[in-house]
XYZ file of C-alpha atoms in Angstrom:
754
model
C -27.129 -28.936 -25.187
C -24.608 -30.546 -27.536
C -23.799 -34.252 -27.253
C -20.275 -33.338 -26.197
C -21.567 -31.151 -23.376
C -24.085 -33.849 -22.408
C -21.382 -36.533 -22.282
C -19.227 -34.218 -20.231
C -22.025 -33.816 -17.675
C -22.452 -37.594 -17.448
C -18.749 -38.125 -16.837
C -18.611 -35.867 -13.756
C -18.506 -37.787 -10.481
C -20.286 -36.536 -7.342
C -18.752 -36.482 -3.858
C -20.425 -35.230 -0.676
C -18.603 -34.401 2.542
C -17.799 -31.864 5.248
C -14.954 -29.417 4.558
C -12.527 -30.103 7.419
C -9.608 -27.825 6.572
C -8.199 -25.663 3.789
C -4.544 -26.466 3.124
C -4.013 -23.794 0.481
C -6.200 -21.141 -1.172
C -5.225 -18.702 -3.907
C -7.314 -15.571 -3.326
C -6.672 -14.388 -6.884
C -8.296 -17.276 -8.752
C -10.041 -19.323 -6.044
C -7.874 -22.435 -6.584
C -8.031 -24.393 -3.336
C -6.473 -27.513 -1.845
C -8.644 -28.885 0.960
C -9.361 -31.964 3.079
C -12.922 -33.292 3.209
C -14.538 -35.816 5.559
C -16.735 -38.035 3.371
C -18.026 -40.014 6.354
C -15.969 -43.115 5.653
C -14.780 -43.112 9.269
C -11.358 -44.004 10.698
C -10.352 -40.345 10.402
C -9.962 -40.831 6.666
C -9.925 -37.477 4.840
C -10.090 -36.988 1.089
C -7.905 -34.394 -0.668
C -9.924 -32.203 -3.028
C -8.503 -29.527 -5.345
C -10.023 -26.921 -7.623
C -12.444 -24.010 -7.603
C -13.842 -24.109 -4.061
C -14.370 -20.354 -4.131
C -16.054 -19.154 -0.935
C -16.370 -22.589 0.700
C -15.915 -22.417 4.476
C -14.534 -24.962 6.919
C -17.443 -26.862 8.492
C -19.737 -26.614 5.471
C -21.253 -29.719 3.914
C -20.492 -29.706 0.194
C -21.892 -31.517 -2.803
C -19.014 -31.485 -5.322
C -18.985 -32.441 -9.002
C -15.683 -33.269 -10.608
C -13.223 -35.976 -11.582
C -11.104 -38.521 -9.745
C -7.389 -38.452 -10.259
C -4.059 -39.169 -8.652
C -1.166 -36.897 -7.680
C 2.362 -38.436 -7.939
C 3.259 -37.114 -4.470
C -0.066 -36.861 -2.603
C -1.940 -39.832 -4.045
C -5.678 -40.088 -4.729
C -7.548 -36.781 -5.020
C -10.753 -35.305 -6.377
C -10.680 -32.308 -8.757
C -13.743 -30.111 -8.223
C -15.334 -28.403 -11.220
C -18.312 -26.964 -9.335
C -19.994 -27.366 -5.976
C -23.064 -26.458 -3.947
C -23.406 -26.022 -0.199
C -25.630 -28.523 1.596
C -26.682 -27.623 5.119
C -25.469 -30.232 7.622
C -28.094 -32.748 8.774
C -26.645 -33.959 12.099
C -26.250 -32.109 15.415
C -22.502 -32.783 15.264
C -22.346 -31.373 11.713
C -24.354 -28.276 12.700
C -22.074 -27.703 15.704
C -18.981 -27.992 13.493
C -20.557 -25.744 10.862
C -21.439 -22.940 13.288
C -18.196 -23.211 15.248
C -16.005 -22.861 12.161
C -15.994 -19.051 12.241
C -18.465 -18.892 9.370
C -20.853 -16.644 11.313
C -19.351 -13.676 13.141
C -20.177 -13.865 16.850
C -20.361 -17.679 17.035
C -17.252 -19.598 18.001
C -16.928 -23.232 19.135
C -18.248 -22.479 22.683
C -21.458 -20.748 21.566
C -21.916 -23.269 18.735
C -21.939 -26.002 21.383
C -24.459 -24.147 23.597
C -26.787 -23.292 20.698
C -26.870 -26.847 19.303
C -27.358 -28.323 22.782
C -30.395 -26.070 23.203
C -32.027 -26.361 19.761
C -30.598 -29.648 18.393
C -31.498 -30.401 14.762
C -33.715 -27.293 14.595
C -30.728 -24.954 15.149
C -30.277 -23.715 11.573
C -34.025 -23.310 11.054
C -34.241 -21.223 14.259
C -31.363 -18.922 13.154
C -32.970 -18.564 9.715
C -36.618 -18.058 10.720
C -36.767 -17.115 14.418
C -33.348 -15.633 15.310
C -34.796 -13.774 18.314
C -35.181 -17.148 20.046
C -31.369 -17.354 20.324
C -31.779 -15.300 23.496
C -32.985 -18.544 25.123
C -29.408 -19.847 25.000
C -27.446 -19.154 28.240
C -24.959 -16.288 27.710
C -26.576 -14.963 24.514
C -27.977 -11.485 25.164
C -30.038 -9.337 22.748
C -26.949 -7.576 21.372
C -25.105 -10.761 20.400
C -28.344 -12.348 19.148
C -28.908 -9.464 16.731
C -25.264 -9.582 15.636
C -25.536 -13.308 14.841
C -28.794 -12.783 12.892
C -27.247 -9.938 10.843
C -24.071 -11.950 10.167
C -26.182 -14.935 9.035
C -28.116 -12.776 6.539
C -24.939 -11.145 5.235
C -23.260 -14.526 4.859
C -26.203 -15.824 2.803
C -26.141 -12.756 0.539
C -22.372 -12.910 0.063
C -22.606 -16.622 -0.752
C -25.166 -15.849 -3.467
C -22.826 -13.263 -5.006
C -19.899 -15.700 -4.742
C -21.780 -18.496 -6.478
C -22.680 -16.102 -9.290
C -19.067 -14.914 -9.581
C -17.695 -18.472 -9.457
C -18.119 -18.744 -13.222
C -15.679 -15.857 -13.773
C -13.136 -16.928 -11.137
C -13.365 -13.818 -8.953
C -11.705 -14.278 -5.569
C -13.599 -14.655 -2.302
C -12.283 -11.400 -0.859
C -13.314 -9.448 -3.963
C -16.795 -11.006 -3.893
C -17.110 -9.837 -0.275
C -16.028 -6.327 -1.282
C -18.507 -6.235 -4.183
C -21.265 -7.150 -1.745
C -20.147 -4.541 0.805
C -20.125 -1.882 -1.914
C -23.430 -2.649 -3.648
C -25.384 -4.819 -1.205
C -28.474 -6.389 -2.796
C -27.656 -4.665 -6.101
C -24.377 -6.626 -6.428
C -25.479 -9.176 -9.019
C -27.308 -6.510 -11.046
C -24.177 -4.294 -11.190
C -21.932 -7.206 -12.104
C -24.284 -8.284 -14.910
C -25.147 -4.875 -16.334
C -22.296 -2.479 -15.453
C -19.198 -4.600 -14.877
C -16.735 -1.809 -15.718
C -18.060 0.151 -12.736
C -16.310 -2.415 -10.571
C -12.867 -1.235 -11.712
C -13.623 2.329 -10.559
C -15.618 1.525 -7.410
C -14.076 -1.567 -5.812
C -10.493 -1.688 -4.565
C -8.707 -4.808 -5.834
C -10.656 -4.988 -9.108
C -8.748 -3.544 -12.015
C -9.745 -3.310 -15.626
C -8.504 -6.825 -16.448
C -10.787 -8.494 -13.877
C -13.725 -6.275 -14.819
C -13.060 -7.063 -18.493
C -13.122 -10.805 -17.827
C -16.459 -10.407 -16.024
C -17.795 -8.200 -18.837
C -16.927 -10.801 -21.483
C -18.631 -13.546 -19.459
C -21.863 -11.500 -19.232
C -21.832 -10.775 -22.957
C -20.573 -7.189 -23.335
C -19.119 -6.803 -26.885
C -15.375 -6.640 -27.452
C -15.685 -3.298 -29.295
C -18.188 -1.717 -26.895
C -17.398 2.011 -26.345
C -17.925 1.365 -22.627
C -15.122 -1.210 -22.755
C -12.758 1.058 -24.725
C -13.279 4.027 -22.375
C -12.700 1.783 -19.362
C -9.510 0.501 -21.055
C -8.255 4.055 -21.651
C -8.823 4.922 -18.003
C -7.036 1.728 -16.992
C -4.013 2.667 -19.163
C -3.922 6.113 -17.518
C -4.262 4.694 -14.008
C -1.499 2.169 -14.737
C 0.762 5.030 -15.823
C -0.141 6.878 -12.596
C 0.879 3.767 -10.643
C 4.251 4.060 -12.410
C 4.533 7.686 -11.275
C 3.268 9.600 -14.327
C 0.738 12.435 -13.975
C -0.234 12.192 -17.656
C 0.515 10.252 -20.826
C 1.314 11.796 -24.221
C -1.773 11.222 -26.397
C 0.067 9.146 -29.020
C 1.484 6.830 -26.371
C -1.919 6.419 -24.694
C -3.607 5.516 -27.994
C -0.887 2.979 -28.834
C -1.089 1.439 -25.331
C -4.889 1.189 -25.536
C -4.874 -0.427 -29.006
C -2.400 -3.035 -27.750
C -4.362 -3.664 -24.540
C -7.836 -3.806 -26.078
C -7.030 -5.321 -29.504
C -9.431 -2.915 -31.256
C -9.100 -0.431 -34.150
C -7.123 2.775 -33.625
C -10.064 4.819 -34.959
C -12.387 3.463 -32.272
C -9.848 4.314 -29.559
C -9.503 7.895 -30.886
C -13.310 8.329 -30.929
C -13.684 7.007 -27.391
C -10.799 9.154 -26.138
C -12.568 12.253 -27.510
C -15.736 11.230 -25.620
C -13.785 10.503 -22.450
C -12.172 13.969 -22.536
C -15.483 15.831 -22.981
C -16.236 18.077 -19.979
C -18.960 16.748 -17.690
C -21.127 18.557 -15.162
C -20.925 15.637 -12.742
C -17.697 16.130 -10.755
C -17.721 12.488 -9.661
C -18.073 11.198 -13.224
C -14.774 9.499 -14.157
C -13.134 10.996 -17.193
C -10.008 12.470 -18.673
C -8.563 15.828 -19.671
C -6.822 16.392 -22.987
C -4.442 19.380 -22.896
C -2.350 20.401 -25.948
C 1.010 22.151 -25.584
C 2.154 20.518 -22.342
C 5.943 20.566 -21.921
C 7.268 17.010 -21.804
C 11.035 17.357 -21.832
C 13.039 19.501 -19.454
C 15.400 20.495 -22.297
C 14.774 22.623 -25.415
C 13.487 20.818 -28.500
C 15.309 20.793 -31.876
C 13.846 24.167 -32.872
C 15.173 25.827 -29.747
C 11.793 25.750 -27.998
C 10.559 23.244 -25.397
C 9.335 19.834 -26.558
C 5.537 19.870 -26.143
C 2.918 17.163 -26.448
C -0.836 16.777 -26.175
C -1.161 15.366 -22.679
C -4.037 13.226 -21.422
C -4.652 13.274 -17.678
C -7.093 11.533 -15.394
C -9.204 14.375 -13.963
C -7.846 14.293 -10.346
C -4.220 14.603 -11.499
C -4.936 17.491 -13.871
C -6.850 19.384 -11.174
C -4.107 18.708 -8.627
C -1.276 19.889 -10.903
C -3.072 23.144 -11.756
C -4.069 23.689 -8.135
C -0.654 22.902 -6.607
C 1.223 25.268 -8.940
C -1.329 28.046 -8.348
C -1.300 27.600 -4.552
C 2.520 27.583 -4.364
C 2.736 30.784 -6.401
C -0.025 32.324 -4.247
C 1.928 31.576 -1.055
C 5.201 32.747 -2.571
C 3.854 36.065 -3.863
C 1.518 37.170 -1.074
C 2.419 40.381 0.731
C 1.046 38.972 3.986
C 3.627 37.611 6.430
C 2.833 35.716 9.614
C 6.490 35.939 10.732
C 7.360 39.593 9.989
C 9.885 39.742 12.850
C 12.543 38.023 10.717
C 12.734 40.763 8.053
C 14.813 43.111 10.205
C 16.265 40.631 12.685
C 19.871 41.099 13.829
C 21.136 37.789 12.474
C 24.480 37.874 14.312
C 22.669 38.118 17.647
C 20.065 35.559 16.632
C 22.699 33.014 15.577
C 24.748 33.592 18.739
C 21.602 32.970 20.812
C 20.913 29.850 18.741
C 24.418 28.486 19.358
C 23.808 28.881 23.094
C 20.577 26.855 22.729
C 21.929 24.052 20.534
C 25.591 23.986 21.525
C 26.823 24.017 17.918
C 27.543 26.537 15.192
C 25.816 26.492 11.823
C 27.891 25.877 8.691
C 27.487 28.505 5.916
C 24.992 26.369 3.928
C 22.939 25.672 7.043
C 22.892 29.371 7.946
C 21.660 30.224 4.446
C 18.873 27.634 4.781
C 17.812 29.025 8.175
C 17.554 32.573 6.819
C 15.704 31.364 3.732
C 13.079 29.405 5.669
C 12.389 32.299 8.031
C 12.274 35.096 5.437
C 10.768 33.422 2.319
C 7.201 32.124 2.193
C 8.102 28.870 0.389
C 11.543 27.228 0.448
C 13.234 23.864 -0.115
C 16.104 22.318 1.868
C 17.786 19.286 0.312
C 20.988 17.298 0.807
C 22.318 13.809 1.501
C 22.914 11.981 4.795
C 25.402 13.506 7.245
C 25.069 16.998 5.739
C 23.117 18.452 8.646
C 19.542 18.711 7.342
C 18.151 17.598 10.700
C 20.208 20.102 12.721
C 19.196 22.856 10.303
C 15.515 22.013 10.773
C 15.947 22.034 14.560
C 17.630 25.458 14.318
C 14.787 26.861 12.180
C 12.192 25.596 14.644
C 14.113 26.991 17.666
C 14.326 30.479 16.132
C 10.678 30.460 14.994
C 9.499 29.469 18.472
C 11.676 32.172 20.036
C 9.525 34.659 18.107
C 6.396 32.843 19.390
C 5.523 31.528 15.936
C 3.034 28.666 15.669
C 5.098 25.833 14.186
C 3.455 22.799 12.553
C 5.623 19.774 11.733
C 4.615 16.931 9.426
C 6.006 14.019 7.419
C 4.426 11.492 5.042
C 4.930 8.465 7.341
C 4.451 7.721 11.027
C 8.094 6.796 11.535
C 9.353 9.979 9.870
C 6.927 12.086 11.964
C 8.160 10.412 15.170
C 11.760 11.146 14.196
C 10.915 14.785 13.461
C 9.237 15.143 16.869
C 12.262 13.626 18.662
C 14.617 15.921 16.758
C 12.774 19.186 17.468
C 11.116 18.433 20.791
C 7.804 19.555 19.253
C 4.726 17.610 18.198
C 4.814 16.218 14.661
C 2.220 14.205 12.774
C 1.725 12.508 9.455
C 0.392 14.742 6.689
C -2.774 12.613 6.617
C -3.445 13.172 10.325
C -2.516 16.843 10.141
C -5.116 17.458 7.435
C -7.623 15.039 9.025
C -8.326 13.289 5.748
C -11.847 11.872 5.594
C -13.418 8.928 3.716
C -13.221 9.746 0.026
C -9.954 11.640 0.521
C -11.415 15.048 1.446
C -9.465 16.977 4.075
C -10.869 18.767 7.119
C -8.306 21.515 6.485
C -8.112 23.244 3.102
C -8.115 26.700 1.496
C -11.428 27.630 3.155
C -10.377 26.281 6.553
C -6.576 26.632 6.709
C -4.251 25.314 9.394
C -3.481 27.605 12.321
C 0.221 27.866 11.527
C 2.917 30.472 10.977
C 5.554 27.951 9.842
C 4.846 24.532 8.288
C 7.806 22.138 7.953
C 7.399 18.968 5.877
C 10.185 16.397 6.245
C 10.926 13.508 3.833
C 9.382 15.623 1.062
C 10.749 13.315 -1.670
C 7.840 11.032 -0.683
C 5.148 13.633 -1.372
C 3.121 12.689 -4.427
C 1.116 15.207 -6.447
C -2.281 14.541 -4.834
C -1.047 14.684 -1.226
C 1.177 17.728 -1.848
C -1.810 19.563 -3.325
C -3.999 18.801 -0.303
C -1.237 19.972 2.046
C -0.374 23.231 0.261
C -4.082 24.152 -0.017
C -4.274 24.085 3.787
C -1.350 26.491 4.368
C -2.736 29.950 5.244
C -1.616 33.040 3.279
C 1.422 34.628 4.910
C 2.595 31.404 6.567
C 6.022 30.013 5.686
C 6.259 26.548 4.111
C 9.520 24.566 4.158
C 9.988 21.314 2.248
C 12.889 19.168 3.535
C 14.096 16.047 1.736
C 16.792 14.266 -0.231
C 16.052 14.782 -3.923
C 18.491 11.995 -4.916
C 16.317 9.350 -3.300
C 13.597 7.495 -5.167
C 10.642 9.691 -6.093
C 7.245 9.206 -4.448
C 5.335 5.928 -4.775
C 2.336 7.932 -6.015
C 2.258 9.984 -9.222
C 4.497 13.023 -9.641
C 7.968 14.033 -8.479
C 7.079 17.135 -6.531
C 10.398 17.759 -4.756
C 12.384 17.467 -7.990
C 9.966 19.793 -9.802
C 10.293 22.393 -7.019
C 14.090 22.241 -7.437
C 14.049 22.468 -11.262
C 16.451 24.960 -12.855
C 13.867 27.634 -13.609
C 11.776 27.078 -10.494
C 10.841 30.298 -8.643
C 10.953 28.405 -5.309
C 14.168 29.372 -3.417
C 16.259 26.436 -2.221
C 19.470 25.379 -0.506
C 21.374 22.155 -1.128
C 23.650 21.053 1.719
C 26.756 19.249 0.439
C 29.292 19.344 3.287
C 29.521 16.011 5.140
C 30.307 16.712 8.785
C 33.308 15.109 10.489
C 31.257 12.904 12.812
C 29.247 11.603 9.856
C 32.453 10.936 7.876
C 33.303 8.206 10.408
C 30.124 6.335 9.487
C 30.441 3.686 6.795
C 26.723 4.072 6.129
C 27.051 7.812 5.350
C 30.346 7.429 3.475
C 29.014 4.673 1.234
C 25.706 6.432 0.632
C 27.640 9.361 -0.839
C 29.937 7.032 -2.801
C 26.925 5.255 -4.336
C 25.259 8.590 -5.127
C 28.362 9.752 -6.980
C 28.638 6.500 -8.963
C 31.367 4.784 -6.911
C 31.339 1.249 -5.573
C 30.738 1.108 -1.775
C 33.719 0.213 0.441
C 32.938 -2.956 2.375
C 36.313 -3.973 3.812
C 37.326 -2.835 7.289
C 34.009 -1.155 8.081
C 32.330 -1.587 11.474
C 28.852 -0.742 10.234
C 28.776 -1.700 6.547
C 29.237 -5.305 5.374
C 28.974 -7.372 2.212
C 28.192 -11.106 2.187
C 29.053 -12.297 -1.304
C 26.624 -14.836 -2.772
C 26.273 -14.988 -6.564
C 23.254 -17.307 -6.814
C 19.971 -15.462 -6.286
C 18.280 -18.297 -4.382
C 21.251 -18.771 -2.052
C 21.419 -14.990 -1.512
C 17.759 -15.059 -0.438
C 18.397 -17.792 2.128
C 21.527 -16.006 3.402
C 19.578 -12.736 3.741
C 17.138 -14.494 6.068
C 19.965 -15.999 8.137
C 21.697 -12.605 8.448
C 18.509 -10.780 9.483
C 17.006 -13.420 11.772
C 20.125 -14.883 13.406
C 23.524 -13.305 12.681
C 22.785 -9.600 13.313
C 20.772 -10.294 16.515
C 23.616 -12.522 17.796
C 26.441 -10.045 16.994
C 24.778 -6.676 17.650
C 21.969 -7.571 20.074
C 19.271 -6.099 17.808
C 15.670 -7.329 17.786
C 14.935 -8.956 14.393
C 11.326 -7.731 14.386
C 11.722 -4.202 15.755
C 15.271 -3.146 14.761
C 16.128 -4.975 11.541
C 14.480 -4.440 8.164
C 15.104 -6.414 4.985
C 14.822 -4.141 1.923
C 14.506 -5.896 -1.438
C 14.769 -4.253 -4.875
C 11.629 -6.084 -6.042
C 8.705 -8.122 -4.723
C 9.035 -11.228 -6.888
C 11.748 -13.838 -7.197
C 13.788 -15.988 -4.775
C 15.347 -12.876 -3.181
C 12.217 -10.725 -3.527
C 10.186 -9.345 -0.630
C 7.368 -11.885 -1.176
C 9.526 -15.007 -0.806
C 11.683 -13.495 1.941
C 8.620 -12.620 4.020
C 7.579 -16.269 4.108
C 11.063 -17.409 5.140
C 11.513 -14.622 7.708
C 8.128 -15.321 9.269
C 9.138 -18.967 9.621
C 12.378 -17.910 11.312
C 11.042 -15.098 13.540
C 7.359 -15.919 14.225
C 6.989 -19.661 13.548
C 3.652 -21.417 14.070
C 3.044 -22.888 17.520
C 0.081 -24.846 18.909
C -0.562 -22.091 21.501
C -0.246 -19.240 18.966
C -3.499 -18.240 17.225
C -3.272 -17.792 13.462
C -5.479 -17.071 10.470
C -4.820 -18.421 6.996
C -5.822 -15.988 4.254
C -5.073 -16.929 0.681
C -1.454 -18.002 0.485
C -0.524 -16.179 3.732
C -0.826 -16.976 7.416
C -1.237 -14.197 9.973
C -0.046 -14.790 13.548
C 0.112 -12.758 16.742
C 3.530 -11.067 16.670
C 3.655 -10.733 12.876
C 5.140 -7.566 11.428
C 2.666 -6.251 8.831
C 2.074 -3.279 6.546
C -1.053 -1.664 5.096
C -1.018 -1.790 1.271
C -3.775 0.690 0.380
C -5.120 4.003 1.623
C -8.218 3.289 3.696
C -9.778 6.506 4.988
C -12.403 4.604 6.980
C -10.046 2.665 9.259
C -8.616 3.969 12.493
C -9.051 7.458 13.877
C -8.033 9.338 10.718
C -7.580 6.544 8.206
C -4.761 4.031 7.739
C -2.515 4.643 4.783
C -0.405 2.729 2.314
C 2.951 1.956 3.955
C 1.782 2.108 7.601
C 3.652 -0.616 9.518
C 2.573 -2.415 12.687
C 2.532 -5.644 14.674
C -0.394 -8.062 15.066
C -1.282 -7.948 18.776
C -4.413 -10.120 18.926
C -6.420 -12.541 16.802
C -10.046 -13.426 17.626
C -11.487 -16.357 15.646
C -14.962 -15.900 17.091
C -15.221 -12.209 16.127
C -13.231 -12.966 12.940
C -10.916 -10.049 13.603
C -7.270 -9.327 14.249
C -5.779 -6.154 15.735
C -2.651 -4.327 14.596
C -0.692 -1.868 16.736
C 0.671 0.594 14.167
C 3.949 2.501 14.347
C 1.788 5.530 15.203
C 0.738 3.689 18.415
C -2.842 3.219 17.243
C -4.688 -0.084 17.627
C -6.518 -0.823 14.371
C -8.949 -3.773 14.003
C -9.171 -5.749 10.730
C -12.050 -8.100 9.963
C -10.828 -11.343 8.403
C -12.387 -10.357 5.073
C -10.162 -7.226 5.047
C -6.875 -9.107 5.346
C -6.003 -8.514 1.697
C -5.242 -4.942 2.836
C -2.352 -6.303 4.914
C 0.938 -7.831 3.842
C 3.809 -9.125 5.938
C 6.573 -6.572 6.455
C 9.607 -8.542 7.657
C 10.848 -7.716 4.161
C 9.551 -4.789 2.098
C 10.517 -3.394 -1.272
C 12.881 -0.426 -1.188
C 10.116 1.723 -2.702
C 7.861 0.939 0.271
C 10.608 1.817 2.784
C 10.753 5.494 1.819
C 10.459 7.863 4.753
C 11.305 5.146 7.262
C 14.502 4.716 9.227
C 15.712 1.517 10.885
C 18.659 0.725 13.165
C 19.805 -1.946 10.669
C 18.934 -2.845 7.090
C 19.767 -5.977 5.108
C 19.675 -5.545 1.321
C 19.756 -8.491 -1.114
C 21.381 -7.176 -4.302
C 21.267 -9.957 -6.888
C 21.360 -10.356 -10.655
C 17.811 -11.734 -10.368
C 16.672 -8.108 -9.887
C 18.813 -6.866 -12.821
C 16.138 -4.642 -14.421
C 15.441 -2.874 -11.116
C 19.029 -2.167 -10.133
C 19.551 1.589 -10.256
C 21.676 4.050 -8.331
C 18.823 5.907 -6.598
C 17.286 2.571 -5.544
C 20.448 1.359 -3.762
C 21.116 4.859 -2.397
C 17.605 5.047 -0.927
C 17.999 1.603 0.688
C 21.349 2.464 2.285
C 20.088 5.813 3.613
C 17.257 4.033 5.483
C 19.826 2.694 7.998
C 20.779 4.556 11.180
C 23.555 2.250 12.371
C 24.171 -0.783 10.181
C 23.949 -1.924 6.545
C 24.512 -5.468 5.311
C 24.499 -6.129 1.565
C 23.935 -9.733 0.497
C 24.546 -10.692 -3.129
C 26.961 -10.337 -6.003
C 29.549 -7.651 -6.741
C 28.331 -7.678 -10.335
C 24.787 -6.733 -9.254
C 26.073 -3.989 -6.932
C 28.194 -2.633 -9.809
C 25.115 -2.581 -12.055
C 23.142 -0.633 -9.445
C 25.914 1.911 -8.895
C 26.471 2.492 -12.647
C 22.826 2.754 -13.714
C 21.301 6.198 -13.454
C 17.496 6.100 -13.546
C 16.399 6.392 -17.157
C 13.961 9.150 -18.004
C 11.835 11.479 -15.960
C 8.222 11.003 -15.054
C 5.583 12.731 -17.151
C 4.802 15.777 -15.005
C 4.365 19.440 -15.857
C 4.429 21.009 -12.398
C 7.864 22.579 -12.937
C 6.713 24.140 -16.197
C 3.481 25.452 -14.654
C 5.497 27.109 -11.875
C 7.503 29.113 -14.422
C 4.635 30.369 -16.586
């Protein structure tokens, strides 16, 4: 050890105490602000700050660090490292066990156990856990649960202490342990880049930091290949199915800070075919059409495309399956080939009480006579009535109709509209852990007509799974508004199906019906879509609150959503009103607004249970959303974008329960709470497929780079009854003028025409 390092060790002070409460914890880097009882009495608590990664309330800690003073909060101790010391008094043991550290033991059982075993309590749990059955109220089942939780807690703590040196968050350490168990430390030391592929929440950057700390070389081929896959997955997160090879190489060189030659070599290795289907890799395909317009020589502009394997397989499969459905001679609804349309439409008018417009009639005929078709159009143009008409006629011929949509809310709306059952695509296909579907080409759906609403939300991977499950001869109808934002996931399936040379027949409804013309929401949606500024004067259902400063606009947005709209229109701020922000960050972003809206709508109360997780607090009554696909939760998985309300919170079982908008109660262990985010405000991207009675949209210059026409159009079309814009006219003008730059890198449209 150098003298400098030795001196540094000498200078560190030592403080011992019981962790009483955590005031703030950043789950990303482990930085914590906490209060510690050092035993000085008089209720005197010491503020400690620093890397208290994994420390739990009630634990006795031995902390090394430095004394300092904060200008606002006074004397505090900055922790550089710590170890856990088991408590030595009965009171300390009771506090330790009752803190929620061990699942199955809350304050009541902690009191009973310590009364029974006294100072021997922790030794009994460690060495003779079966003796816990001696405690009144503790049966064999709970005894075993406590023993298992104790062992898991010890193992997780060991992983956390190892990961402390690389600043990996508590929740990620828990996930690493759940994934690898006793092999956790071995994997982290020897195969750190596996973490990026295997563990949700660990990307390349975190894995790379771990890899550097365990001594993996900067120019290791393993590192470069992991970096290439990270660049491709980042592009998929931005909606691209592939990256042009030149762009990928340039991105990787910049990310990894290594030689171009090494990147090219590793890319060649990554793209080599492998016999192991689960082995991560890439596909390099020359001659892929990039642009949708002819190149300078009159031919299409082609590139060498590099795909992650799942996206390449899905694009090939989806195009092949669509063409298979379109071209088959089988027909599960043959009765519509020689139907007397005049009679059929007269009968339909008697059923629905309204006549179809010419465009709607064309769409009805198309859906019932063609195997694959697309219906698109803006709000107020009668898409919903057209779908109802198609379903009515199909059922009249005793066809088996299956209705689906990408989100729970959209599926509910489809069911209400048609009077038939509708489900999410995920539930329809019964997606299993790992993403495999119960229904596919070998076990197709029992359906004659499949209608998919809100099809602009379908990404490449989900669309492929769905189309695979449609039986030959069945009719498939995609319904959606192609002018809305494309899917959150990679691809732009609806737009590719509607491309100029696409063989898929389609109808675009353009006529706005008279009743819809009276709606300011519909009128302004069409104005925005055509590049005109929305009209905000004299409207009963469309308002603008002008506020030029971004921070003030954020505060006003909260006031409008939590107080003004409920007072004027009698709407429930949690159930009926949704704040839709262009971006997550910033003073008027969804992140900040969620904190302010929670304060206004579900404030903390002494009688209201809550759980602090990282920088967030979860309370009963909170509106929340799932932020990743988790195929192992709920009956058929819980998916990114699912919204619900927290209905219960159990500190003893360390679990909260969410009632989703699909009316399913889903439990979340406290160590899974990074899968949930508050949903009082969501980004416009996350609102796709949902519909709300009222939406409030902050449109500020702080979100300048995000302001685009299809973004504002999508936000406005989420509202059924009421839109309130809050922000500056300049920002609204920017959004209306700016047409989304560039298409996503996809080749589905080209594959459909070759």
